Short mmCIF file of C-alpha atoms in Angstrom, two decimals:
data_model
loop_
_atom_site.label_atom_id
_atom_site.label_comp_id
_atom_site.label_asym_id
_atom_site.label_seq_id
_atom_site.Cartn_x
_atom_site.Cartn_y
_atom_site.Cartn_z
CA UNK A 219 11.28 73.63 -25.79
CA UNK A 220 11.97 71.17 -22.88
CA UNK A 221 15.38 69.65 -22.40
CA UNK A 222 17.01 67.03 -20.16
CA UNK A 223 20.74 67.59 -18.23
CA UNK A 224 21.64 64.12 -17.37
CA UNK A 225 24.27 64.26 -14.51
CA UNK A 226 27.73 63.78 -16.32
CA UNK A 227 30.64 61.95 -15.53
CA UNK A 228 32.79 64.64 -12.55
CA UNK A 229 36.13 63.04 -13.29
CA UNK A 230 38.14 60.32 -13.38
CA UNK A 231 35.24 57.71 -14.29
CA UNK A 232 32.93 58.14 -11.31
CA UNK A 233 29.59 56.57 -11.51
CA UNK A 234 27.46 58.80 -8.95
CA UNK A 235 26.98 61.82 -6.89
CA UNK A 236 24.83 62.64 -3.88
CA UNK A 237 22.90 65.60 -4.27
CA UNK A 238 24.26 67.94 -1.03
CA UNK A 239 22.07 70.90 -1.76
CA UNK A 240 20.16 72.39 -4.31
CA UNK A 241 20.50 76.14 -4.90
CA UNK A 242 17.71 76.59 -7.44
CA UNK A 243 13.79 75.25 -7.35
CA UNK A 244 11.39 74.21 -9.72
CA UNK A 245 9.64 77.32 -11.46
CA UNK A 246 13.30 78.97 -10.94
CA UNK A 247 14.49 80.69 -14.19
CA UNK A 248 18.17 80.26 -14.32
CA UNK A 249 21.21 81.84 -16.27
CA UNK A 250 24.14 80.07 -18.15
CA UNK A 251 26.45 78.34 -15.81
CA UNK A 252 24.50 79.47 -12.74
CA UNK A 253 25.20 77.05 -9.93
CA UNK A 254 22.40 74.88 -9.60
CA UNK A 255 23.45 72.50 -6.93
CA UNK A 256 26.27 70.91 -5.02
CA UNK A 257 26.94 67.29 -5.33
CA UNK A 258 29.28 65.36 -3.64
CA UNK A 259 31.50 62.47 -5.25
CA UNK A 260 33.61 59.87 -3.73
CA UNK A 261 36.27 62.45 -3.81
CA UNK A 262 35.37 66.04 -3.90
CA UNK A 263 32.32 68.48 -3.60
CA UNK A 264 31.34 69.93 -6.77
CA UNK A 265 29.22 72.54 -7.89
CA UNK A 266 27.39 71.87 -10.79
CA UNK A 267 26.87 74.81 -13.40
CA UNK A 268 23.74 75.11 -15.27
CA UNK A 269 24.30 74.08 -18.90
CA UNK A 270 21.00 76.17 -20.30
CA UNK A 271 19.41 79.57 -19.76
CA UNK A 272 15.78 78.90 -18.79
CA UNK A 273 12.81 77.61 -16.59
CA UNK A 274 13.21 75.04 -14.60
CA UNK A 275 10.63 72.61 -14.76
CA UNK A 276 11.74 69.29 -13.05
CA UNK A 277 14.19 68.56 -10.29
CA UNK A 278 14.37 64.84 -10.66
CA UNK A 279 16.15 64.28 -7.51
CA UNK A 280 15.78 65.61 -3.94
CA UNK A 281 18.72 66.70 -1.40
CA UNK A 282 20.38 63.40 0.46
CA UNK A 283 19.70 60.75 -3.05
CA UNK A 284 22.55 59.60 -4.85
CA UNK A 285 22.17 60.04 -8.47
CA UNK A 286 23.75 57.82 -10.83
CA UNK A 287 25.71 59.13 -14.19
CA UNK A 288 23.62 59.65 -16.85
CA UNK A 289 20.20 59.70 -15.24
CA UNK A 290 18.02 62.73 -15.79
CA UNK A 291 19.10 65.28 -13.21
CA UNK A 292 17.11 68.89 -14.64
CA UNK A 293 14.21 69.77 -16.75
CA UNK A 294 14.43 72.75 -18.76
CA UNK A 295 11.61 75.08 -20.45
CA UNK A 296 14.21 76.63 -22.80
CA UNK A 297 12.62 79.59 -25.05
CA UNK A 298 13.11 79.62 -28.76
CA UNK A 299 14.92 76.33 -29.06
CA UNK A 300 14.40 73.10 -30.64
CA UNK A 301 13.68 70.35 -28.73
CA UNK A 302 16.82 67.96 -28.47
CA UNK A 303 17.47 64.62 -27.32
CA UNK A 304 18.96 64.12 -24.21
CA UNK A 305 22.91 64.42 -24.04
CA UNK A 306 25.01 61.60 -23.56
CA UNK A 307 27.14 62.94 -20.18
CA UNK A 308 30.25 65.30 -20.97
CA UNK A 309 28.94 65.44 -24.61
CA UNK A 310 29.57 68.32 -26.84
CA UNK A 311 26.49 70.28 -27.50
CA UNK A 312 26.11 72.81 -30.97
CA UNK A 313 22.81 75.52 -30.09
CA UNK A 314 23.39 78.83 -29.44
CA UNK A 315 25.10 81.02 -28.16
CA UNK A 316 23.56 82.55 -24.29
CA UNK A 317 21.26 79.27 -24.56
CA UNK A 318 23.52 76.68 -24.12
CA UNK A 319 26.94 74.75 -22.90
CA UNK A 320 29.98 74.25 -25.02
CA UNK A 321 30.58 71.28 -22.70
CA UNK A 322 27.22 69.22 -20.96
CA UNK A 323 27.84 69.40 -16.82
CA UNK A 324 30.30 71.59 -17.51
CA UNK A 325 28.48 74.90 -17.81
CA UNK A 326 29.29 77.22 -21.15
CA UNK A 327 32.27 79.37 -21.79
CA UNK A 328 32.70 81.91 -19.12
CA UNK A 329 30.54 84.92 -19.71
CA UNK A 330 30.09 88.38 -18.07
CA UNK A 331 29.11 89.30 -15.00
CA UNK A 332 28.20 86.73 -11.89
CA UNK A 333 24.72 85.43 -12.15
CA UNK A 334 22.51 85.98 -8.75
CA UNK A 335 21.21 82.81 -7.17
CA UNK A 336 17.58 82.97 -6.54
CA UNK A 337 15.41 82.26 -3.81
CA UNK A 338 14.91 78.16 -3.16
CA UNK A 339 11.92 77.23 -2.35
CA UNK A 340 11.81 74.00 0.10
CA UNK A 341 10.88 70.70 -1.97
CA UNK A 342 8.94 68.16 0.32
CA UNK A 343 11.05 64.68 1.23
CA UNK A 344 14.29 66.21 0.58
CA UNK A 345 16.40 64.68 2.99
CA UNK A 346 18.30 61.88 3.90
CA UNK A 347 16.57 58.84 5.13
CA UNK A 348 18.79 59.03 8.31
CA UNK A 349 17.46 62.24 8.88
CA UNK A 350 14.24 64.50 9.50
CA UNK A 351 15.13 68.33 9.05
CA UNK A 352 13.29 70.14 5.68
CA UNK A 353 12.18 73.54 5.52
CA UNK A 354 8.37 72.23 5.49
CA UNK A 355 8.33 69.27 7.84
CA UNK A 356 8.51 69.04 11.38
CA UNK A 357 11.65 68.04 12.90
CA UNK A 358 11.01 64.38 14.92
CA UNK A 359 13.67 62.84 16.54
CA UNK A 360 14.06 59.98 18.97
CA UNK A 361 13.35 60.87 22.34
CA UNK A 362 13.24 58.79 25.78
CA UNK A 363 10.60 55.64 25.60
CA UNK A 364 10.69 55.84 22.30
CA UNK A 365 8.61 58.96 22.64
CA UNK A 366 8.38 61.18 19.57
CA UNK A 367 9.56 64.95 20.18
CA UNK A 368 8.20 67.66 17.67
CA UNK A 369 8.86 70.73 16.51
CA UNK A 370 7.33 73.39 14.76
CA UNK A 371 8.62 73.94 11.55
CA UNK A 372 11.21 76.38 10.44
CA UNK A 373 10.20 78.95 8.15
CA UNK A 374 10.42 78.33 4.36
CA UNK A 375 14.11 78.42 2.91
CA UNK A 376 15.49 81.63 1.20
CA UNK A 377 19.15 82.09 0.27
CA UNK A 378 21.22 79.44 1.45
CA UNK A 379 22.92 80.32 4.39
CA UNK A 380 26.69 81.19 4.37
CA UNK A 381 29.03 78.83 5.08
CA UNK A 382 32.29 76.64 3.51
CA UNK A 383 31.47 73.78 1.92
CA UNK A 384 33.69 71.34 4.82
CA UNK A 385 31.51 72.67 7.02
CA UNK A 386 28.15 72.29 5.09
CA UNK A 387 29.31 68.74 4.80
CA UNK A 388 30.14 68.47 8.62
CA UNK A 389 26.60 69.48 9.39
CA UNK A 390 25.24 67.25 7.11
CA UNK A 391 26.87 64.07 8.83
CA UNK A 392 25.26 65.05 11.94
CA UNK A 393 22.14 65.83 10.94
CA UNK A 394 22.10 69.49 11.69
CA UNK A 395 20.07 72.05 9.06
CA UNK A 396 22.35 75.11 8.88
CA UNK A 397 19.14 77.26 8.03
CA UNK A 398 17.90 76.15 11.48
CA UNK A 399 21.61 77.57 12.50
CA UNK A 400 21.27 81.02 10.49
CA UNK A 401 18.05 81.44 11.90
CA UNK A 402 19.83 82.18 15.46
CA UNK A 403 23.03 83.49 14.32
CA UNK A 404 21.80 86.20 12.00
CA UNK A 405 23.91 87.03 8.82
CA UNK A 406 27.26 85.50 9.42
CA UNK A 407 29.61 82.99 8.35
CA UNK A 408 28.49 79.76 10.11
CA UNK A 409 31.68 77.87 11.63
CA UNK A 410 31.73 74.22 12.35
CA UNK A 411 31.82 75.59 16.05
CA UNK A 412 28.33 77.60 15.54
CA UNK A 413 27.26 73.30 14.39
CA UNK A 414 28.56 71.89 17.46
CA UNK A 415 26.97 74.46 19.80
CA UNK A 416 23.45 74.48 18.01
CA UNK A 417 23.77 70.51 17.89
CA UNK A 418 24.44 70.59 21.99
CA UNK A 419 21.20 73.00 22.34
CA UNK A 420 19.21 70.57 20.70
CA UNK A 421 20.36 67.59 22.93
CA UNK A 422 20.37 69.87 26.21
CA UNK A 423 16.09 70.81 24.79
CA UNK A 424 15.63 66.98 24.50
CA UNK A 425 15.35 67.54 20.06
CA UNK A 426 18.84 65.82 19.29
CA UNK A 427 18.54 65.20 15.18
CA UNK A 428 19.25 61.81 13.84
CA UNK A 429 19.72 60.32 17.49
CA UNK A 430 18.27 57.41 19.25
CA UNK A 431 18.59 56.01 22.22
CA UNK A 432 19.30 52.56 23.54
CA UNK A 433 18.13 51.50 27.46
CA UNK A 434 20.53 51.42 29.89
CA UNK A 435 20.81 47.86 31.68
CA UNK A 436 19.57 47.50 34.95
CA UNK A 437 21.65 48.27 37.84
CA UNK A 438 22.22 46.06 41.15
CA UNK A 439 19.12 48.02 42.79
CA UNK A 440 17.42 48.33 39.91
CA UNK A 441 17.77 51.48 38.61
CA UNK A 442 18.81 53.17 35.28
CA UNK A 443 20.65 55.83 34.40
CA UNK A 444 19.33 59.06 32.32
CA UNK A 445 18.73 57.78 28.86
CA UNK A 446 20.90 60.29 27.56
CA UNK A 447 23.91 58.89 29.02
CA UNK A 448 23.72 56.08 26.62
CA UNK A 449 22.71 58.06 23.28
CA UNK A 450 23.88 56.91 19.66
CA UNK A 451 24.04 58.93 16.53
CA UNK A 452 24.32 57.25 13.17
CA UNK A 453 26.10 58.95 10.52
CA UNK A 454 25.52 58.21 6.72
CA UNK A 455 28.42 56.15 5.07
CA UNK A 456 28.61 58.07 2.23
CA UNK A 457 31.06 60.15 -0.54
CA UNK A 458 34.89 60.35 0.95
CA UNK A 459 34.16 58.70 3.70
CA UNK A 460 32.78 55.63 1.57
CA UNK A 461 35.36 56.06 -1.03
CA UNK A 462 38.01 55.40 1.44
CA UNK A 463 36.45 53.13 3.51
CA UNK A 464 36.65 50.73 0.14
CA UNK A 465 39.57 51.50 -0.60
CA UNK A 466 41.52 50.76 2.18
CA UNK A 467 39.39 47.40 2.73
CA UNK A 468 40.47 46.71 -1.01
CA UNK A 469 44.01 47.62 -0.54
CA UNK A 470 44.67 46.09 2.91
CA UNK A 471 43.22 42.60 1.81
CA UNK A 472 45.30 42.67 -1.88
CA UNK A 473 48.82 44.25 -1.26
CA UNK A 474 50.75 42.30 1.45
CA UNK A 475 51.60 44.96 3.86
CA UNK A 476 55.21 45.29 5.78
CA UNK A 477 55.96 48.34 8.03
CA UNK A 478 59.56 49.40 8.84
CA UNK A 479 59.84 52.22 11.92
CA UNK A 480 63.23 54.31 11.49
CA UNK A 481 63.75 56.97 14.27
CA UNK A 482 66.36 59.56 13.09
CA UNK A 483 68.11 62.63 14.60
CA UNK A 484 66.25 65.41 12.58
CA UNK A 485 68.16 68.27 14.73
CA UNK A 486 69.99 69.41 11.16
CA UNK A 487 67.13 69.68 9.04
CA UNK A 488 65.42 71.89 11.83
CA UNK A 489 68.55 74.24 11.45
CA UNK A 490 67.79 74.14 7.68
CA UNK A 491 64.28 74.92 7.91
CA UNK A 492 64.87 78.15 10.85
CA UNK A 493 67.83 79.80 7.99
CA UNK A 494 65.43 79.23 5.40
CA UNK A 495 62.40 81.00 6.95
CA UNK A 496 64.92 83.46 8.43
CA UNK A 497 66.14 84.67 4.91
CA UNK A 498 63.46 84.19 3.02
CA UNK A 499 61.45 86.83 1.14
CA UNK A 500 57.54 87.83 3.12
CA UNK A 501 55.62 86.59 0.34
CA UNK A 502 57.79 83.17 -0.09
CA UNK A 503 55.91 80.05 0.45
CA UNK A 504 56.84 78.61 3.93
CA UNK A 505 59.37 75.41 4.00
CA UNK A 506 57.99 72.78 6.54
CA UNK A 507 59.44 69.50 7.74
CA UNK A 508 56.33 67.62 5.55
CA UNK A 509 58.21 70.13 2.60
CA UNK A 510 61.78 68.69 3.34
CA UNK A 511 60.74 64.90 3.62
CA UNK A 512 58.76 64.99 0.48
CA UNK A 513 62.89 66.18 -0.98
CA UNK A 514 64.32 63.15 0.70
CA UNK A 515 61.84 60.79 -0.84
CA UNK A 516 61.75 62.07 -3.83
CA UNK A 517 65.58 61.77 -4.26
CA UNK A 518 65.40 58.18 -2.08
CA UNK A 519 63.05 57.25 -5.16
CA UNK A 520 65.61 57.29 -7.58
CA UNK A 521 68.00 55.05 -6.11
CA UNK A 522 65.32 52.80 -5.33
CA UNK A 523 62.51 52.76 -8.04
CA UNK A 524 60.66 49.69 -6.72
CA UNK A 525 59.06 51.74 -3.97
CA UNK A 526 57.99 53.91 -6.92
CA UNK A 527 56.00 51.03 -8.80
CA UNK A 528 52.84 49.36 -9.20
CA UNK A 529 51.78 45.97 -9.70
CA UNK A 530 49.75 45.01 -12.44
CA UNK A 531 48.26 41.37 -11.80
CA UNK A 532 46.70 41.20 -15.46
CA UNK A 533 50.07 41.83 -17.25
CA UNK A 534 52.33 39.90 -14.82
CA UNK A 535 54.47 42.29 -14.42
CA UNK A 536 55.71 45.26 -11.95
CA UNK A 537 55.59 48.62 -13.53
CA UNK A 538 58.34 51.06 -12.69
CA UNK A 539 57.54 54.55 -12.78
CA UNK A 540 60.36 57.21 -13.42
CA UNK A 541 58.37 59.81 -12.25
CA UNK A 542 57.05 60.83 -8.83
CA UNK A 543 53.13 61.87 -8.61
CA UNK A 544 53.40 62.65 -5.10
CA UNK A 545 50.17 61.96 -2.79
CA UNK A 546 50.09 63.84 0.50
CA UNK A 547 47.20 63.07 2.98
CA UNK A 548 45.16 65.65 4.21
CA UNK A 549 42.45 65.03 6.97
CA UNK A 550 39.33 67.01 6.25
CA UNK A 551 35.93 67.13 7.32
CA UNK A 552 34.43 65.46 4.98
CA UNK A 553 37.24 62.29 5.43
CA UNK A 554 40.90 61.40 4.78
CA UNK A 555 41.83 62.38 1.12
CA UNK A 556 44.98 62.17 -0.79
CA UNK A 557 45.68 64.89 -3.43
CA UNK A 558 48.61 64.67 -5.62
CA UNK A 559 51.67 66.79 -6.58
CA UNK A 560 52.21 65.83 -10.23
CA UNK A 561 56.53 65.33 -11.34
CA UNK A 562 57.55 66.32 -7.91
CA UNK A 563 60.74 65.02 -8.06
CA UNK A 564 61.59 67.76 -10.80
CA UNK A 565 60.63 70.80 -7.88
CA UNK A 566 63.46 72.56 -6.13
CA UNK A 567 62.68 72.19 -2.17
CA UNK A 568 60.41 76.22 -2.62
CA UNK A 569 58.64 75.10 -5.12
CA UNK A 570 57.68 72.08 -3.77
CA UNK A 571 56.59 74.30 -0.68
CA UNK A 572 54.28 75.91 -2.44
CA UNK A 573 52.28 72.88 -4.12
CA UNK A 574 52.26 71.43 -0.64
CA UNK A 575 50.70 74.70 0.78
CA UNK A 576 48.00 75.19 -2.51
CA UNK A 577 47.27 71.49 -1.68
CA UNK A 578 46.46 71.93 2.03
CA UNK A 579 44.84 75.31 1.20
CA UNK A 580 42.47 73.79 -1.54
CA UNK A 581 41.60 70.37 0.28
CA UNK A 582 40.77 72.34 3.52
CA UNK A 583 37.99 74.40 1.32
CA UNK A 584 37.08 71.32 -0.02
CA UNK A 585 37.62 72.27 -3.72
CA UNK A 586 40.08 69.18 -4.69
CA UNK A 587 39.46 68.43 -8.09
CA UNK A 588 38.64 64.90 -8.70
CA UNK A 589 41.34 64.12 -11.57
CA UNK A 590 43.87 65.51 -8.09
CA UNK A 591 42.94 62.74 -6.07
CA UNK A 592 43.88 59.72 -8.40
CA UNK A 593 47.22 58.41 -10.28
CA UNK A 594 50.01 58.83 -6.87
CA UNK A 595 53.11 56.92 -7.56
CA UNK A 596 53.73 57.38 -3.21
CA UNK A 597 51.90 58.91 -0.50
CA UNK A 598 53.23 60.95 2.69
CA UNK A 599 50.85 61.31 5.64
CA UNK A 600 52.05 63.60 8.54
CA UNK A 601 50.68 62.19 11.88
CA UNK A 602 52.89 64.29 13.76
CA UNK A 603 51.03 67.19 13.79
CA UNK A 604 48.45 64.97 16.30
CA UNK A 605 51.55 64.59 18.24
CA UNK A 606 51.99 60.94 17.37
CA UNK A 607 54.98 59.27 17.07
CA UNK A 608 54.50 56.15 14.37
CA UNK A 609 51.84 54.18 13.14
CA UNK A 610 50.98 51.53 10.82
CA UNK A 611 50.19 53.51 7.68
CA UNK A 612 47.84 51.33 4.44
CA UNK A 613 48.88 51.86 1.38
CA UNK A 614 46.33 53.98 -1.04
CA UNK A 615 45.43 51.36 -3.69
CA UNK A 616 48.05 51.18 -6.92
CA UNK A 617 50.93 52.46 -4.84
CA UNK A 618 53.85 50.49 -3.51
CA UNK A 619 55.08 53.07 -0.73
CA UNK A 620 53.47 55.39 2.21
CA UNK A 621 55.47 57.01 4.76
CA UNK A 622 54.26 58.33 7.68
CA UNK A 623 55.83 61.43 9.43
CA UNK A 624 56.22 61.27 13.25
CA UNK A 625 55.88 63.93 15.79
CA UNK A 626 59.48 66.09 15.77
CA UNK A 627 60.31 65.89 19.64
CA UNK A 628 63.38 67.52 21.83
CA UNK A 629 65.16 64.41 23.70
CA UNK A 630 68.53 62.97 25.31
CA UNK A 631 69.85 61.24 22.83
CA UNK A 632 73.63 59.97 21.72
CA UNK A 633 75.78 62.93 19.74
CA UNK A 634 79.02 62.71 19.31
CA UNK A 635 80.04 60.08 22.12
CA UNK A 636 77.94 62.35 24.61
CA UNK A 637 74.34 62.59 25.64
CA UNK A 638 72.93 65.91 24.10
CA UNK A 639 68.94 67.14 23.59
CA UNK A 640 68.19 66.63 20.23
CA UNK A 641 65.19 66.36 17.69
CA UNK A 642 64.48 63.37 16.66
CA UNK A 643 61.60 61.83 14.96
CA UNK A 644 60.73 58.17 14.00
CA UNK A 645 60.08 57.20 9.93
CA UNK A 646 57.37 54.47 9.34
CA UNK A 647 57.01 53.02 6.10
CA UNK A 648 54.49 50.46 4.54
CA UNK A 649 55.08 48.37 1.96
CA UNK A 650 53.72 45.95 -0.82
CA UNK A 651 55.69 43.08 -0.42
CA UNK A 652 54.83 41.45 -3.70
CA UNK A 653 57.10 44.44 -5.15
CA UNK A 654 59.61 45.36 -2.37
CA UNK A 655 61.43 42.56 -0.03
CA UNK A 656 62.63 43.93 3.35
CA UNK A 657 66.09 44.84 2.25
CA UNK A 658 65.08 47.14 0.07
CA UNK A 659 62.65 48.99 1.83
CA UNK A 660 64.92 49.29 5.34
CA UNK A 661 67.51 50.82 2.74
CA UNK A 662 65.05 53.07 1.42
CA UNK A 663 63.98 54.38 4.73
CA UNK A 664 67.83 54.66 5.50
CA UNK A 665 68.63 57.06 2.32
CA UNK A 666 65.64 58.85 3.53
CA UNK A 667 66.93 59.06 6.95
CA UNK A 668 70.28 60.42 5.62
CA UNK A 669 68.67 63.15 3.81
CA UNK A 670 67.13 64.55 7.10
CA UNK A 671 70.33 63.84 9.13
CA UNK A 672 72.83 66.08 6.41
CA UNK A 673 70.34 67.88 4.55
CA UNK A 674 71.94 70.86 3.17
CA UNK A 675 73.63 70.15 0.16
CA UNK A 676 70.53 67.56 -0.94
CA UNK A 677 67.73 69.76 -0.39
CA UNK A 678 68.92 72.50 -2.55
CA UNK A 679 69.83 70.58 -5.47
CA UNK A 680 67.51 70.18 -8.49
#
């Protein structure tokens, strides 16, 4: 009997996904919770599990469209079943058992075994509008004079080709087909490096993808330079990088915004973290300067709960929060994203090295749950290791507080009545001034500051 999977709801209320990749095809037959596609929210990639054993009869959207939540996403042929209505997303679904979910877009119970993906075959007009690449269409791109450069067409898609799922996203944005890629590389791991340097052969043969070209003015004698030389590349606004695009216009033009700059003598908590490391165990999780700040705020939090608040316009009144859901940035390819380390003012200083360290290690394989990225009481972001010294951090929307961690750097400075080389670092933190006045946040960054300048009796308590 034929059944409908409508795309459910990923997480935390979001209303659509783009369709990154399918990994099945229409005629496919397809196992409980095999993967049948990657789609990409505003916060995370996600790969969607099948929710039937069967046929697949329908793909009712191609690569590159966004899909909104609870449209029609699969057709199934399913054998031996009666034919049901379509599921309302994240519904719970009764049939039985090897023939159906437990949970609708959440694929079944686990069950034995992994299931193989099969062979996709291309689907016509799957692609991006800002781009030309499919397995059965030539490849046209904007060339000089607005000539049109084409070529031949790839051979039809088979497995798709092995990569992470950052980088899969970073070719996307550029426009690059990574089966064009595995085609020269052979059976490898493609790196975003293998991107970059297929990307420059393209340019260097004339068949950049997604590029045009706008003319050079004239010069004094008339001539122009190579049309190259003034190339554009437009990349698709879209998932993270749309998420926090809004959300930073949204927070910037609703919370007033004040940034303090503190620059501290961090020499002591460098000591700290070197007898740490030097006594710790092989397999303990490695204590960081990000590690030791996220201590000092945490206990500069509780003396100082408005920085740990939100504003709630409807209610008229500020929330305090007496817990800290902890939000550390982490640049990725796909965009800026903040997961969160939930109660992490109740973690002793290793085990809040640890959740820093899963965190990095799962939002660099871009496998961030949704419900991770949403609900931070505060946020850290570390531009120091880009070697920068302060900035002018925006708020993520909700909180009250983000700190920004400056480059650590050796230099003169004043010890003890004499000039000694120290390390020092400068503290930046932005405010919502509806919540906090100045005094209060210049004191907060101060208790922080102390933390860092004495840190060892502090960090090691709680």
């Amino acid at each position: 009997m034929k059944q409908e999977f409508l795309l459910p709801d990923l997480g935390e209320g979001l209303t659509e996904a783009e369709i990154v990749q399918w990994l099945v095809a229409e005629g496919d037959t397809v196992t409980l919770n095999q993967t049948l596609a990657e789609v990409e929210t505003a916060k995370a990639i996600v790969e969607l599990p099948s929710p039937h054993a069967g046929l697949i009869t329908t793909l009712h959207a191609a690569a590159g469209d966004v899909v909104l939540v609870g449209a029609p996403l699969v057709g199934f042929e399913i054998e031996g079943q009666e034919a049901l209505e379509p599921e309302a997303p994240a519904a719970v679904a009764e049939v039985e058992e090897g023939s159906g979910p437990n949970l609708v877009g959440y694929g079944a119970a686990p069950s034995s075994g992994r299931p193989q993906r099969r062979a996709r075959r291309a689907r016509a007009g799957s692609v991006a509008a800002t781009t030309a690449v499919v397995a059965d269409v030539d490849v046209r791109v904007a060339a000089p004079h607005d000539d049109i450069a084409v070529v031949p067409a790839p051979p039809v898609r088979g497995e798709r080709p092995r990569s992470t799922p950052p980088v899969r996203a970073y070719a996307k944005g550029l426009g690059v087909d990574l089966v064009l890629v595995a085609a020269e590389l052979g059976d490898r791991v493609i790196t975003r490096a293998d991107v970059d340097a297929y990307r420059e052969r393209l340019v260097q043969r004339g068949a950049g993808v997604a590029t045009e070209t706008i003319p050079a003015p004239a010069s004094a004698a008339g001539a122009r330079r190579p049309a190259g030389e003034r190339a554009t590349t437009r990349i698709p606004v879209r998932g993270v990088r749309k998420h926090t695009a809004e959300a930073m216009v949204r927070s910037a033009f609703t919370a007033p915004h004040v940034t303090t700059f503190h620059t501290v003598d961090v020499t002591a908590t460098s000591e700290l973290i070197a007898s740490l490391r030097a006594s710790a165990k092989p397999d303990a999780p490695r204590i960081g300067v990000l590690t030791v700040v996220a201590k000092a705020v945490c206990l500069a939090l509780a003396a100082f709960p408005g920085l740990n608040a939100r504003w709630d316009g409807d209610a008229g009144e500020i929330v305090q929060q007496h817990f800290v859901d902890l939000g550390i940035a982490a640049a990725t390819d796909r965009g800026l994203i903040v997961p969160i380390i939930r109660d992490a003012e109740r973690m002793p200083l290793g085990e809040l090295a640890a959740a820093v360290a899963e965190l990095t290690r799962t939002a660099r394989g871009g496998k961030t749950p949704p419900a991770d990225l949403a609900g931070g009481t505060f946020s850290l972001t570390n531009i120091g290791v880009f070697g920068i010294d302060a900035g002018t951090p925006i708020l993520p929307p909700g909180q009250t507080g983000i700190l920004a961690l400056g480059a650590v750097r050796r230099l003169p400075w004043e010890y003890k009545g004499e000039i000694a080389l120290r390390d020092i670092m400068t503290l930046s933190l932005s405010f919502d001034h509806r919540i906090v006045d100045g005094a209060e946040g210049a004191q907060f960054l101060k208790a922080v500051a102390d933390v860092l300048q004495e840190p060892g009796r502090a960090m090691l308590l709680g």
